[in-house]
Amino acid sequence: MAISTNIWIWIAALLTLAIYSFLYKDNPFYKFAEYLLVGISIGYGVSIYWHNTIITKVYNPLVHEKDFLVIIPLILGLLMFSRFFKSYSHLSRMPIAFIVGAGTGLSIPSSFEFLFKQVQGTMPASLDVGNLIIIVGVITTLVYFFFSMEHKGFVGKVSRIGITFIMIAFGAAFGYTIMARISLLIGRIQFLLSDWLGIIK
Amino acid sequence: MKKNLVLLLISLLFIMLNAFGQDRAAEPMLPDSNAITSETVYLGNILILSDIPNDGGGGIEIDWELNDSLNNYYITIVRREGRTKKIVASDLLASSKQVRDVNSDEDMSNVKDGTEYFYTAILSKYAVSQQILDYLVCDSIDLNTRTIADGYQVYLISDESGPVKAKASWFNPERLTVFVSAIIISFIFLLYLQFARNGKKLYIRKINGLDAVEEAVGRSTEMGKPIMYILGIGYVTDIPTIAGLTILGRVAKKVAEYKTKILVPSYDPVVMTTAQEVVKEAFTEAGRPDIYNKNDIMYITQDQFGYAAGVDGMMIREKPGAVFLQGLFFAESLILAETGHSIGAIQIAGTTETAQLPFFVAACDYTLIGEEMMAASVYLQKDPLMLGSIAAEDIMKVIIIIIIIIGFILGILGIGLHIEFFNKIFNLLIEIL
Amino acid sequence: MKFVNFINKLDKRWIYLLIALVVIIPFVFPVGCPMKITPPVQSIYNYIEDSIPENGVLLLGVDYDPSTMAELHPMAKALTYHAFYNNVRVLFVTMFPQGSGMGQDIINRTLEHWNSINPDMPKELGKDITLLAYVPGFSAVILKMGENIPATFNEDAYGNKLDNLSVMEGIKTYDDIDYMVEFSGSSVVLSWLIYANGRYNLKMGIGTTAVSAAEYYNYLQSGQANGLLGGLKGAAEYEKLLTNKHDFSGRNDASVGMDAQSAAHILFILLIILGNITFFIKKHQEGK
Amino acid sequence: MLKGKNIPLAITFIVGIIMIVSFFIPHRPFGDIEQISLRWYSIIAGFTMVLGVDSLLGLHFRKIKRKEENWIHSIFLIAGFVMVFIAGVWGTIQYGSAFDERSFFTYIYNYFIVPLQATMFSLLAFFVASASYRAFRARNRDAALLLITAVIVMLGRVPIGEVISPYLPKFTDWIMEVPQMAAKRGIGLGIALGSLGVAIRIILGIERSYLS
């Protein structure tokens, strides 16, 4: 194999190198790639938004399906534009209040469900050392998150055990995830050496 | 004349032969004459219909139980309402034993509440042909026969089942346990808020890292460097992002007191707008609305790695003295934290993503773990009502611990306690009440 | 002491360079880490080796996208080569539009490479291998294939009528396919197992990501699949089985990846140890 | 009145309560509320996108105008934005979807966005190395625990681990399934409770920093 003659591969390869140059230090190549990525991705985002929101969720329901309920979010959305005018900018608090209310309101039942599932999952299906350790781990970790009492005496000791579990979990999660990170790097190197330069078969 | 007639006949024959031949070629397989044995011919009434329980209406559940030998057959379901018929499902595997006739996003006018529906099943060895499907929904056809056939196979037809009506429920009993615990939890919260209102003294333990906020802001100011506050890649509908915004309020107030600059690069435009409100409010509270600059809270892009690239670049060029990473973070966590470290900033991070916490712990000076981050805004502004809510959270932790311990002990005793047991107790309690 | 100071103040760019080197070097000089072949990998290999007759048919499902390509692509390649060696025909099928690109990439690469090293027994697109056209419909497609494969797809992904392709000769239903391996990190695997294996008794193996491997192990125990390739490691084991028998001059992506992976892990550990040694020496000296 | 906080606070309260109640009531219109509110959210967010684009492009136009540092790069940013946006619109008009295989938009996606994203993502391999080298020092018991577990799991995940000891991969699995799982659950329970706390504080208007 030889070096690629495909212009698109060249673009992709040069952009890849430009990003890697950041590891040495900030430089015009990285800056170029960074600004380009930001610009392209926002253009991409706007195109998607245009299609997914304006056409699919506003225009089609309003014009084709005569679903006039869409007018409410439409007005709320337009109220956001009040931020362009200083004396009316307070109106933009309405949509923000709506979104925050909806977000927090929706989160409450799902938090309940989550609590239930987790407690249920902790109940031992069988008695063995593993399950015992899990129960101790869950309880001590919870004790670490006690905020309204000082971590002294018995509570202090229990929360120390909790921190031990947390640290083991962090170490394990760290060791476990890095494999996927290296796979990504391998993928990029493969692209550069094989698809672009063609120095390996 | 005669000659013409003969020609016409020959050509007709040709066309017929041709058509026949094409037909043969297009047909993938021959009918299996042994497909249906005499004892399976009569299907009878095989469909069991019911309203789907605990839904918002507009849904019928259709169940069937068949002899094992028919499990590999295809089943087609036809719904009748008055004289109009509709194919509900076709080419389903008979072994799936169930199908739901429900409204979907594309077809909202499907099942109506309160209307009487009748259902019929059609069984076939091979996939049903379009011809038969058209035939089945034809108005004039009465599905009282037991079998029909097209050129390739025989179809078995069940007796018509019904009528059945769909209805909407006003309460979902499956969520009763959640409902009861929601009431209990709300009660605990309100109780503690009341305690707080009545002036009960409430305590909050030291949270590592939050005491450093003042120091971080102060040091940046001394060095003449701005503060950077990164809210991660969550939306305003995510609680961690909201928690991050509440902490931003407290941090921005300190920033205003020190008359420093705070940069907030955002991932989502709604988060950006909300962050602008938060910072403006904090500056006003600190009595410095004059130094608030809307343009310091800017939008980057809604692309995970585009955002990481943009924020990295901004960090390298603006060189903030303190970097806060509070919100929802995914793989970009370490990209941001390592760059922040390389410019020598004090970094205070916090997230609820357990997979990212180890990276923050490794790269940042202080890390708020999970709930610590949720409680941070309370810690930074020790308002009695807020402290009350924290105390209520702790009471719930105690309750959870007790439930786990009881479950464990009962488990040892061999009762085999599971959540169903609690469901039963809850149900019992409700009946008594 | 000088050394300790040097290590302590080590510019991290040296570390970056080391990482780049340990990932690049295995590409140029593959080491071939010692590896134990696990039974689930061995059984897929054995089935293809022993139970598929010459001119038999191997069906490969490519239901992944670029995000899991690093792990699944090498598996699909290794199995394709294995089929080439044994003169088994290969059919690719996908339930995802993105999978089409993945399948074409494998076919291009394997064909080009195979024909450059084995000019005496060339393989040809449409004769020995092809990718069936993408047809939307998921489980419906899997079911339909049980009745009539040519009628389900009509064409291959290159726009050729299946009836005209010699690779499709004699292939009507799953009964004419000797073995199928599905590559995916998603629930498509389940659809294949339930419909193709459950209903039509198609003999199946699974190739999946390291993360999903634990979950799919259950299907191995239940006998729905006869083998499993899990992540880069599974792919590397398969490559090793293949190279043990055949003199393969190409690059073993997964083995190289595994070398790089191992090297990087060892480098990390060495760095951590080095950092700690200097940390303790320093602490000891400051304590004095 | 309109300028005060009361109306927004009331909106938050009412919307929040409706969301909670609708979880328990499947009957229309409550049953559909979750879906509807998510749709509404994306509509509002779609409009807010204009503010976002205004913020970003405004910043860079200012840079170009004042010839600030890096102003040339700002031109690339704006050019990139315009190019993709036009390609997206054009692709939609020409092929019915911007994601059509023949569309220029698809090329930009495959050869600009994908490699740039993937490379940014792969920087992590380098950063993991420098972070672990610097931070994984056995300063105290906690740090020592963290680094020892990390090393064990790292070894257990590659073939070398099996060469060192056949028990290492098994031990790694055990760590993931038992102590790791326990702490993850404990942290998860804490987060769920903390989320409840944040949500209740916001709905009841105790926390109002997001409204100025």
mmCIF file of C-alpha atoms in Angstrom, chain B residues 54-56 113 168-172 175 179 189 193 235 239 242 246 250 268-270 272-273 277-278 281 295 298-300 303 305 309 317 331 334-335 338 341 352 354 362-363 370-371 374 377-378 386 389 393 396-397, chain D residues 5 23-28 30 41 45 48-49 51-53 55-56 62 70 117 120-121 124 127-128 130-131 134-136 146 184 187 189-191 193-202 204 206-207 209-212:
data_model
loop_
_atom_site.group_PDB
_atom_site.id
_atom_site.type_symbol
_atom_site.label_atom_id
_atom_site.label_comp_id
_atom_site.label_asym_id
_atom_site.label_seq_id
_atom_site.Cartn_x
_atom_site.Cartn_y
_atom_site.Cartn_z
ATOM 1 C CA ASN B 54 -53.237 1.061 34.315
ATOM 2 C CA ASP B 55 -52.766 2.875 31.058
ATOM 3 C CA GLY B 56 -54.053 6.112 29.642
ATOM 4 C CA ASP B 113 -61.978 4.212 24.614
ATOM 5 C CA ALA B 168 -58.297 4.744 30.809
ATOM 6 C CA SER B 169 -57.383 4.447 34.471
ATOM 7 C CA TRP B 170 -57.235 7.290 36.927
ATOM 8 C CA PHE B 171 -54.593 5.718 39.075
ATOM 9 C CA ASN B 172 -51.812 3.299 38.384
ATOM 10 C CA ARG B 175 -47.040 2.681 41.328
ATOM 11 C CA PHE B 179 -46.924 6.776 45.785
ATOM 12 C CA PHE B 189 -39.268 16.929 54.069
ATOM 13 C CA LEU B 193 -38.744 22.433 56.771
ATOM 14 C CA TYR B 235 -29.286 20.213 30.038
ATOM 15 C CA ILE B 239 -30.664 17.736 38.207
ATOM 16 C CA ILE B 242 -29.338 22.491 38.149
ATOM 17 C CA THR B 246 -27.040 26.753 42.220
ATOM 18 C CA ARG B 250 -22.762 31.189 45.328
ATOM 19 C CA ASP B 268 -26.503 24.121 25.874
ATOM 20 C CA PRO B 269 -28.097 27.471 24.991
ATOM 21 C CA VAL B 270 -30.766 27.098 27.683
ATOM 22 C CA MET B 272 -26.238 29.503 28.996
ATOM 23 C CA THR B 273 -29.325 31.689 29.364
ATOM 24 C CA GLU B 277 -29.574 34.931 34.961
ATOM 25 C CA VAL B 278 -27.802 33.228 37.869
ATOM 26 C CA GLU B 281 -28.564 37.874 40.149
ATOM 27 C CA ASN B 295 -20.650 38.112 27.122
ATOM 28 C CA MET B 298 -20.957 32.348 26.324
ATOM 29 C CA TYR B 299 -22.150 29.488 24.221
ATOM 30 C CA ILE B 300 -19.602 27.114 22.707
ATOM 31 C CA ASP B 303 -21.107 18.757 20.582
ATOM 32 C CA PHE B 305 -15.861 17.019 21.924
ATOM 33 C CA ALA B 309 -11.896 21.476 22.331
ATOM 34 C CA ARG B 317 -5.525 31.360 26.373
ATOM 35 C CA ALA B 331 -15.698 11.291 28.774
ATOM 36 C CA LEU B 334 -10.403 14.346 32.104
ATOM 37 C CA ILE B 335 -9.674 16.331 28.933
ATOM 38 C CA GLU B 338 -5.916 17.799 32.761
ATOM 39 C CA HIS B 341 -4.115 21.333 35.794
ATOM 40 C CA THR B 352 -22.801 12.561 39.869
ATOM 41 C CA THR B 354 -19.548 7.644 39.106
ATOM 42 C CA ALA B 362 -6.905 12.123 40.044
ATOM 43 C CA ALA B 363 -6.654 15.461 38.262
ATOM 44 C CA GLY B 370 -22.278 12.680 44.157
ATOM 45 C CA GLU B 371 -24.572 13.923 46.880
ATOM 46 C CA MET B 374 -26.061 18.359 45.508
ATOM 47 C CA SER B 377 -25.183 25.082 47.448
ATOM 48 C CA VAL B 378 -26.687 24.588 50.895
ATOM 49 C CA MET B 386 -32.122 24.518 53.022
ATOM 50 C CA SER B 389 -33.973 19.675 53.500
ATOM 51 C CA GLU B 393 -32.295 13.530 53.274
ATOM 52 C CA MET B 396 -34.246 8.938 54.661
ATOM 53 C CA LYS B 397 -30.780 7.444 54.586
ATOM 54 C CA LYS D 5 -40.000 36.626 40.854
ATOM 55 C CA PHE D 23 -46.610 9.997 37.113
ATOM 56 C CA PHE D 24 -49.402 8.308 39.046
ATOM 57 C CA ILE D 25 -52.309 9.091 36.720
ATOM 58 C CA PRO D 26 -52.308 7.274 33.406
ATOM 59 C CA HIS D 27 -55.589 8.888 32.304
ATOM 60 C CA ARG D 28 -55.459 11.553 29.619
ATOM 61 C CA PHE D 30 -51.877 13.375 32.472
ATOM 62 C CA TYR D 41 -38.674 21.511 26.005
ATOM 63 C CA ALA D 45 -34.466 24.834 23.326
ATOM 64 C CA THR D 48 -32.888 29.342 22.453
ATOM 65 C CA MET D 49 -30.378 27.967 19.973
ATOM 66 C CA LEU D 51 -29.437 32.997 21.406
ATOM 67 C CA GLY D 52 -26.575 30.525 21.546
ATOM 68 C CA VAL D 53 -25.557 31.107 17.954
ATOM 69 C CA SER D 55 -23.599 34.576 21.546
ATOM 70 C CA LEU D 56 -20.920 32.553 19.774
ATOM 71 C CA ARG D 62 -16.390 41.287 17.524
ATOM 72 C CA ASN D 70 -6.692 34.929 16.932
ATOM 73 C CA GLN D 117 -14.298 14.170 17.527
ATOM 74 C CA MET D 120 -10.313 14.768 20.734
ATOM 75 C CA PHE D 121 -11.686 11.664 22.412
ATOM 76 C CA LEU D 124 -7.799 10.823 26.822
ATOM 77 C CA PHE D 127 -4.236 12.471 29.712
ATOM 78 C CA VAL D 128 -4.979 9.289 31.630
ATOM 79 C CA SER D 130 -0.155 11.964 32.856
ATOM 80 C CA ALA D 131 -2.934 12.152 35.443
ATOM 81 C CA ARG D 134 1.090 12.570 38.804
ATOM 82 C CA ALA D 135 -1.823 11.797 41.054
ATOM 83 C CA PHE D 136 -1.471 8.136 41.920
ATOM 84 C CA LEU D 146 -7.206 3.728 44.918
ATOM 85 C CA LYS D 184 -21.628 2.533 43.338
ATOM 86 C CA ILE D 187 -23.237 6.692 45.908
ATOM 87 C CA LEU D 189 -28.669 6.143 46.611
ATOM 88 C CA GLY D 190 -27.061 9.324 47.902
ATOM 89 C CA ILE D 191 -27.418 10.957 44.488
ATOM 90 C CA LEU D 193 -31.740 11.496 47.681
ATOM 91 C CA GLY D 194 -29.680 14.561 46.830
ATOM 92 C CA SER D 195 -31.637 15.000 43.579
ATOM 93 C CA LEU D 196 -34.867 14.811 45.540
ATOM 94 C CA GLY D 197 -33.508 17.475 47.853
ATOM 95 C CA VAL D 198 -32.519 19.782 44.979
ATOM 96 C CA ALA D 199 -35.828 19.203 43.176
ATOM 97 C CA ILE D 200 -37.931 19.870 46.266
ATOM 98 C CA ARG D 201 -35.939 22.992 47.141
ATOM 99 C CA ILE D 202 -36.522 24.322 43.639
ATOM 100 C CA LEU D 204 -40.953 24.954 46.737
ATOM 101 C CA ILE D 206 -36.466 27.719 48.597
ATOM 102 C CA GLU D 207 -33.706 27.739 46.008
ATOM 103 C CA SER D 209 -30.873 31.595 42.420
ATOM 104 C CA TYR D 210 -31.727 30.763 38.812
ATOM 105 C CA LEU D 211 -34.291 33.572 38.646
ATOM 106 C CA SER D 212 -33.059 37.092 38.866
#
